[in-house]
PDB file of C-alpha atoms in Angstrom:
ATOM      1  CA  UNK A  25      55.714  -7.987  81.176  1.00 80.00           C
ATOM      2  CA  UNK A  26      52.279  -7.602  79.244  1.00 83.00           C
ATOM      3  CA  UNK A  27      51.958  -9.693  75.821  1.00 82.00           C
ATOM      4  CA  UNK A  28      53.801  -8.316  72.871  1.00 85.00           C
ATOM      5  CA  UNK A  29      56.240  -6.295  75.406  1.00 87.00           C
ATOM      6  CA  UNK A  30      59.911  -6.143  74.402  1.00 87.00           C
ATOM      7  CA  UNK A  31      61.748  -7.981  76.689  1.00 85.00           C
ATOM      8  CA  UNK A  32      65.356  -7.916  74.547  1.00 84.00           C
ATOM      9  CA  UNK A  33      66.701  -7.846  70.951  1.00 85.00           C
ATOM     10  CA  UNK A  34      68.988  -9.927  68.480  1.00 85.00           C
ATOM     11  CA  UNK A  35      71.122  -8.822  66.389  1.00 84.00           C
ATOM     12  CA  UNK A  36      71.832 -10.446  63.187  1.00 81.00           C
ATOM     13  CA  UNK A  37      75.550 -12.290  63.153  1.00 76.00           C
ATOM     14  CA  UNK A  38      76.791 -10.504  60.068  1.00 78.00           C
ATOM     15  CA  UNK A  39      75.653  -7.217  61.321  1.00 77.00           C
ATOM     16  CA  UNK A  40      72.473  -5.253  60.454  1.00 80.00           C
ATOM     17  CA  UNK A  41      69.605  -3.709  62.529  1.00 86.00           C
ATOM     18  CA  UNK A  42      68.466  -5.339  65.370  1.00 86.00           C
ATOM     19  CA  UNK A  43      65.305  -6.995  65.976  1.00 86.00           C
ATOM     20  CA  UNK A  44      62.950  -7.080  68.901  1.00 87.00           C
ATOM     21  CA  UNK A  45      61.890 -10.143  70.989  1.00 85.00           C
ATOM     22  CA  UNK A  46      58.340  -9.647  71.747  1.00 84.00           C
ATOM     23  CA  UNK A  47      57.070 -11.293  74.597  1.00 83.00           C
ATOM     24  CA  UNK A  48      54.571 -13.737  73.863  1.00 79.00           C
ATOM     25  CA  UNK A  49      52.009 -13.381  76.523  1.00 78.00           C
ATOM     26  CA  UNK A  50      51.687 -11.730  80.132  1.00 79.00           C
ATOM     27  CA  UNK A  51      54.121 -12.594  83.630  1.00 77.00           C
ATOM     28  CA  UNK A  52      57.138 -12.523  84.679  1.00 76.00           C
ATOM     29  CA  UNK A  53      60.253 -13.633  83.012  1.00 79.00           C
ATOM     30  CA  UNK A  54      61.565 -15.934  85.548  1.00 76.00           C
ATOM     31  CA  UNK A  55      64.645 -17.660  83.821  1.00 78.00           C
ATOM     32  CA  UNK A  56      67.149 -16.302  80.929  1.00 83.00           C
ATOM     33  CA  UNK A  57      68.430 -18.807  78.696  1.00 82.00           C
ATOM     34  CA  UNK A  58      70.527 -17.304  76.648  1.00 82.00           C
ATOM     35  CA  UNK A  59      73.486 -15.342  77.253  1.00 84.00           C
ATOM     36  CA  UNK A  60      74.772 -12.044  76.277  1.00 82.00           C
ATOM     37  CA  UNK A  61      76.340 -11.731  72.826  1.00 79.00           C
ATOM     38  CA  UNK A  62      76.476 -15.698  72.162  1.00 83.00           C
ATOM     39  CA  UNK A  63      74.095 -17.403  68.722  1.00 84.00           C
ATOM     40  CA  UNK A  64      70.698 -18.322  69.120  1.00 83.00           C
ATOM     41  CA  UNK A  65      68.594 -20.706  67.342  1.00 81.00           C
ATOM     42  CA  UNK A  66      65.095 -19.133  66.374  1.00 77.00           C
ATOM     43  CA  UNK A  67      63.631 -22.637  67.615  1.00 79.00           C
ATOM     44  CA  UNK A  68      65.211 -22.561  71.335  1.00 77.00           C
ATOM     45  CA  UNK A  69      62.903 -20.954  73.959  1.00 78.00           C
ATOM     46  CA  UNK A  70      65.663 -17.131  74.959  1.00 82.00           C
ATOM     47  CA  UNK A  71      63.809 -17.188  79.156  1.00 80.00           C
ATOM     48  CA  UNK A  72      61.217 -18.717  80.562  1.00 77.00           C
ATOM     49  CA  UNK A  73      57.652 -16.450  81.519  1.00 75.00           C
ATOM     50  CA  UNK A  74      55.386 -17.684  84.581  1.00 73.00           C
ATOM     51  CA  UNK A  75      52.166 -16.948  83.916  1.00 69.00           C
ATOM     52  CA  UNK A  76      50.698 -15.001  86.758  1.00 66.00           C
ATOM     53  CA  UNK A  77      47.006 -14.756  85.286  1.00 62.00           C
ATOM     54  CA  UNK A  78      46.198 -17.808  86.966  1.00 65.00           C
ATOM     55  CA  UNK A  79      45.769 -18.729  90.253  1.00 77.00           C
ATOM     56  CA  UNK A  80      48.459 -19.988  92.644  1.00 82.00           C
ATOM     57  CA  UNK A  81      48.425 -24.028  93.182  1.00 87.00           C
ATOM     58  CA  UNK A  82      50.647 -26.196  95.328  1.00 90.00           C
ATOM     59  CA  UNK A  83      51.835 -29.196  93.922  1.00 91.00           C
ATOM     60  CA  UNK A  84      53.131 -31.646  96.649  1.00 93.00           C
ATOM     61  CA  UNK A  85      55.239 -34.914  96.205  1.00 92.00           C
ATOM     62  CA  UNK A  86      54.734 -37.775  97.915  1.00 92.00           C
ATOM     63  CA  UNK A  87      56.150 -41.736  98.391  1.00 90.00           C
ATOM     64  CA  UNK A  88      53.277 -43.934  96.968  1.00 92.00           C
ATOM     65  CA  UNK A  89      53.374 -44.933 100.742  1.00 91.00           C
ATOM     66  CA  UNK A  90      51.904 -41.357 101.481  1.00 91.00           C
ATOM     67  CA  UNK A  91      49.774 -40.878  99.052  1.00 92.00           C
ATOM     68  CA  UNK A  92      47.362 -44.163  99.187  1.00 91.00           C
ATOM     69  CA  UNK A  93      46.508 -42.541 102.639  1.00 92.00           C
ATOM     70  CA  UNK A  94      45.160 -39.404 100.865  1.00 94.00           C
ATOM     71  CA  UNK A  95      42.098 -38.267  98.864  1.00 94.00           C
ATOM     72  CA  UNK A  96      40.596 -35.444  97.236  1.00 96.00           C
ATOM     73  CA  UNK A  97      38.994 -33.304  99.754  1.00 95.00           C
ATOM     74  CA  UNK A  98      41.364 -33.759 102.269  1.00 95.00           C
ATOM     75  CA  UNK A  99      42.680 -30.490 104.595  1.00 95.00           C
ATOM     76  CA  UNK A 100      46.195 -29.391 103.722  1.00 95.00           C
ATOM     77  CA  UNK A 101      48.320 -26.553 106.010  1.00 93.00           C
ATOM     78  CA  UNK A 102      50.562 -24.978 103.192  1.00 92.00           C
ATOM     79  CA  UNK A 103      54.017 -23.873 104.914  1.00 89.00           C
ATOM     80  CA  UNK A 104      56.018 -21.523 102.076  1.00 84.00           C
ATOM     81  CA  UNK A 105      59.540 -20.457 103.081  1.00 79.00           C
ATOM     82  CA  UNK A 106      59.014 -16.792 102.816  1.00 74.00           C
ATOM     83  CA  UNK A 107      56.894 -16.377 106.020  1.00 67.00           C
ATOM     84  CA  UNK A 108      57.627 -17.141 109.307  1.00 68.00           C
ATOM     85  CA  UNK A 109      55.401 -20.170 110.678  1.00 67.00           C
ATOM     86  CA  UNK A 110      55.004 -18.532 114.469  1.00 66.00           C
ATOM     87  CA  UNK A 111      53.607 -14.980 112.930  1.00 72.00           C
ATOM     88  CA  UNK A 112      52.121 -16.205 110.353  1.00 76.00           C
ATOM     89  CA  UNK A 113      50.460 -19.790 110.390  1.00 81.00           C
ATOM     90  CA  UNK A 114      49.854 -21.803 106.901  1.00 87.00           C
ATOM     91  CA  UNK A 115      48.157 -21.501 104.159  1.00 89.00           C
ATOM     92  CA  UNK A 116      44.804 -23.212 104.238  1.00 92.00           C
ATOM     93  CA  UNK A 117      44.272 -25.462 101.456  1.00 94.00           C
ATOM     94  CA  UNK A 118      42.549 -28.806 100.324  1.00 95.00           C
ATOM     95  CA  UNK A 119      43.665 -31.475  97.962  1.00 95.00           C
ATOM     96  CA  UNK A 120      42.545 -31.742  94.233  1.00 94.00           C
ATOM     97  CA  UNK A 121      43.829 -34.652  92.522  1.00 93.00           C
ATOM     98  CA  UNK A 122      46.399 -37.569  93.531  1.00 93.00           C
ATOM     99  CA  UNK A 123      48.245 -39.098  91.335  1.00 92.00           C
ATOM    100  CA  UNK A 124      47.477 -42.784  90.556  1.00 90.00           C
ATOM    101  CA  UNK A 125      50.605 -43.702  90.073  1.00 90.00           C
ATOM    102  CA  UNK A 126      54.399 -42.254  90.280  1.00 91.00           C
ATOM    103  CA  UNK A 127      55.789 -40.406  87.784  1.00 90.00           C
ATOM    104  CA  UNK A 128      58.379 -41.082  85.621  1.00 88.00           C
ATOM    105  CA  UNK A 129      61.731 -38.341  85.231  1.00 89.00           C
ATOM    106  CA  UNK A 130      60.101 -37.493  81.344  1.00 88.00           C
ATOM    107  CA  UNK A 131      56.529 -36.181  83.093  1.00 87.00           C
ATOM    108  CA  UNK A 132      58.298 -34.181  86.112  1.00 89.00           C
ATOM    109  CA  UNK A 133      60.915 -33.022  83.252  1.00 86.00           C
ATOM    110  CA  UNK A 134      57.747 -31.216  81.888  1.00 82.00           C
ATOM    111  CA  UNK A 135      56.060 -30.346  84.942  1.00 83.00           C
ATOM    112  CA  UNK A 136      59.003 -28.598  86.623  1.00 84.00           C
ATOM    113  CA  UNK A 137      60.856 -27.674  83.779  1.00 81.00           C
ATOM    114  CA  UNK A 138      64.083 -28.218  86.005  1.00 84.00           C
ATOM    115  CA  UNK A 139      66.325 -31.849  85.302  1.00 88.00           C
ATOM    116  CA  UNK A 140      68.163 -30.470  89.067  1.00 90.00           C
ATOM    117  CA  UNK A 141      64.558 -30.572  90.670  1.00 88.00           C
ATOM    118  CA  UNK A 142      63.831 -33.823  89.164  1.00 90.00           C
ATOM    119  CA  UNK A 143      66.993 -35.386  90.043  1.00 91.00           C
ATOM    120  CA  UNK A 144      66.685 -34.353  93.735  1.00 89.00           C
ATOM    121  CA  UNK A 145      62.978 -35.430  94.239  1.00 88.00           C
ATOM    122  CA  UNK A 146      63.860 -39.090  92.138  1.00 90.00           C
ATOM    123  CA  UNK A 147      66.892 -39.573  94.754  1.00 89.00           C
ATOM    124  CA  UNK A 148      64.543 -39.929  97.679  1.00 79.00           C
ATOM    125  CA  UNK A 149      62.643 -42.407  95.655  1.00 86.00           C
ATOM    126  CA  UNK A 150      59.635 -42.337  93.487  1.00 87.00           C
ATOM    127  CA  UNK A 151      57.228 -39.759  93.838  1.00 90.00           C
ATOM    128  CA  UNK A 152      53.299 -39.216  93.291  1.00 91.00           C
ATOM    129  CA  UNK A 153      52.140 -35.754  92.771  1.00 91.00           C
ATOM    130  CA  UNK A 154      49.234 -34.375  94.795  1.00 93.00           C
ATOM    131  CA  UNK A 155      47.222 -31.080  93.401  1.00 92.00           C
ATOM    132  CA  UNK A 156      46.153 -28.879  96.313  1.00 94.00           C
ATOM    133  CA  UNK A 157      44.039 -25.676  95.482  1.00 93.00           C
ATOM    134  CA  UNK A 158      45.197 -22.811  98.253  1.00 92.00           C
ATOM    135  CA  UNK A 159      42.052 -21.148 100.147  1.00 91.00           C
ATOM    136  CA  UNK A 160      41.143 -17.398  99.037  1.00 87.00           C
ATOM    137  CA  UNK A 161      38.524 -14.793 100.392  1.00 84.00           C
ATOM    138  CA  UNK A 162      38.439 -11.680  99.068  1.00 82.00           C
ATOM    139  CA  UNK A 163      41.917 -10.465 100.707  1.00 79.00           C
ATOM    140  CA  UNK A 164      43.574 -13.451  98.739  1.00 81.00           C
ATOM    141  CA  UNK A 165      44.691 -16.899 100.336  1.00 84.00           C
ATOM    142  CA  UNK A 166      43.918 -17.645 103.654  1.00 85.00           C
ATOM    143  CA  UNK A 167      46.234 -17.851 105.651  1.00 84.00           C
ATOM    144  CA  UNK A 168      45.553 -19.315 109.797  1.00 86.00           C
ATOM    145  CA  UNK A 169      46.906 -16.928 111.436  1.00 78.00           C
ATOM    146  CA  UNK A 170      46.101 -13.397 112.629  1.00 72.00           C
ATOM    147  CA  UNK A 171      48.248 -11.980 109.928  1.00 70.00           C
ATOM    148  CA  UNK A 172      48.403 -12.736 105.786  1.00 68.00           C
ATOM    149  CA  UNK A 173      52.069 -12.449 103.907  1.00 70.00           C
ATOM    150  CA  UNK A 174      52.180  -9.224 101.052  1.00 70.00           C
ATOM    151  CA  UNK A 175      50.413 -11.734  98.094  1.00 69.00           C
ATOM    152  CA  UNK A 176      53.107 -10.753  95.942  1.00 68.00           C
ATOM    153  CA  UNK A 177      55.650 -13.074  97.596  1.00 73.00           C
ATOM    154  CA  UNK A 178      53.862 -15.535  96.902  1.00 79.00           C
ATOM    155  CA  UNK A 179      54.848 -17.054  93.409  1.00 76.00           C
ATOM    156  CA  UNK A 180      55.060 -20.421  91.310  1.00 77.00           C
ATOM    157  CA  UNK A 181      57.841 -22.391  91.707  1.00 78.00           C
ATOM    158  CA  UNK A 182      57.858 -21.226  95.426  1.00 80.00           C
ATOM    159  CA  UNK A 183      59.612 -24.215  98.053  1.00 81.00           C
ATOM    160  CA  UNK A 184      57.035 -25.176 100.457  1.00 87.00           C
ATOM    161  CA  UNK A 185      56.395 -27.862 102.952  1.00 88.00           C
ATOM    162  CA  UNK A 186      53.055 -29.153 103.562  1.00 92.00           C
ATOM    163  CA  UNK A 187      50.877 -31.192 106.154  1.00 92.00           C
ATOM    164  CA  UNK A 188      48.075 -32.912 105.243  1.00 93.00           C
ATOM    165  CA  UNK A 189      45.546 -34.025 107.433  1.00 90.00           C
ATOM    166  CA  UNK A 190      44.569 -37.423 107.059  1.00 85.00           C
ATOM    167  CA  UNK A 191      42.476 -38.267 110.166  1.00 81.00           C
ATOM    168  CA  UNK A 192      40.774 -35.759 113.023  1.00 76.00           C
ATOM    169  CA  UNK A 193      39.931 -36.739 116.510  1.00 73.00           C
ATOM    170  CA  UNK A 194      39.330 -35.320 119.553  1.00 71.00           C
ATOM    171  CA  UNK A 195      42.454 -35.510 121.685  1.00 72.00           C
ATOM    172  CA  UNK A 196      40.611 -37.317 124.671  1.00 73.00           C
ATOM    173  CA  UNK A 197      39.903 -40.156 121.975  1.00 68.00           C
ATOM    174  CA  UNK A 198      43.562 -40.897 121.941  1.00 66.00           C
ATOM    175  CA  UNK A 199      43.592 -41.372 125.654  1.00 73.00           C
ATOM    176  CA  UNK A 200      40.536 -43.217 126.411  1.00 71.00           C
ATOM    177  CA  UNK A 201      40.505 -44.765 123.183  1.00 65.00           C
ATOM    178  CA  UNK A 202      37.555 -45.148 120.784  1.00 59.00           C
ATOM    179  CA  UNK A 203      34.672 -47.396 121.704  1.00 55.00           C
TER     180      UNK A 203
END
């Protein structure tokens, strides 16, 4: 939807002429919150809009464990669930920002925007959020194989799994060993 689109209308309770619910910027509405026919409050948010003027970012969560072995800079291979690893590869991407410390269920509350989310990343423990920025050229992200997924499928909120690469050496190292 572009900003100021109608995306619905309300209709007062007593009867009367219907209003318009403007959109109130660009995306895609992602989320309706409101069903058909039943009251609304003018302060409660009626769907949710992803911005899509921005650029994709991955946001991974890790055990405090995991993340005190990783720092900004670091490689990432970006696996999303709507291409197939063996035709496809990973995304290539790098880390931004880790955490310092976990965060609590009010800050992922906000981030995700989804208490089932929350509840199923806090029951594996606490979690630390890493920022990775995905890899573009000028046919978008960059993806390590021969072939790049229709950038379109590619959206926020997307389930991913990740690798990140936290040491390099040369596979004869790990058989002769390092001197």
């Amino acid at each position: 939807v572009t900003a100021g689109q109608s995306v619905g209308s309300v209709a007062p309770y007593a009867g009367g002429p219907s209003q318009a619910i403007l959109s109130p910027g660009a995306g895609q509405v992602v989320e309706i919150l409101a069903d058909v026919w039943s009251p609304v409050d003018p302060t409660v948010p009626l769907f949710k809009l992803q911005d899509d003027s921005g650029k994709l970012r991955a946001i991974l969560f890790l055990t405090p464990a995991e993340g005190a072995e990783v720092q900004p800079g670091m490689e990432v291979q970006i696996f999303p669930k709507v291409a197939g690893q063996s035709e496809y590869g990973h995304i290539l991407g790098s880390v931004d920002e880790v955490a310092h410390y976990p965060w609590s269920t009010a800050g992922l509350t906000h981030l995700l925007d989804n208490p089932d989310e929350v509840s199923y990343l806090l029951g594996k423990g606490l979690v630390l959020p890493v920022t990775v920025s995905l890899k573009e050229d000028s046919n978008g992200y960059v993806w390590s194989g021969s072939k790049s997924v229709n950038q379109n499928a590619l959206y926020s909120g997307l389930v991913l799994t990740a690798k990140i690469v936290v040491d390099k050496k040369a596979p004869i190292s790990l058989i002769l060993g390092s001197h």
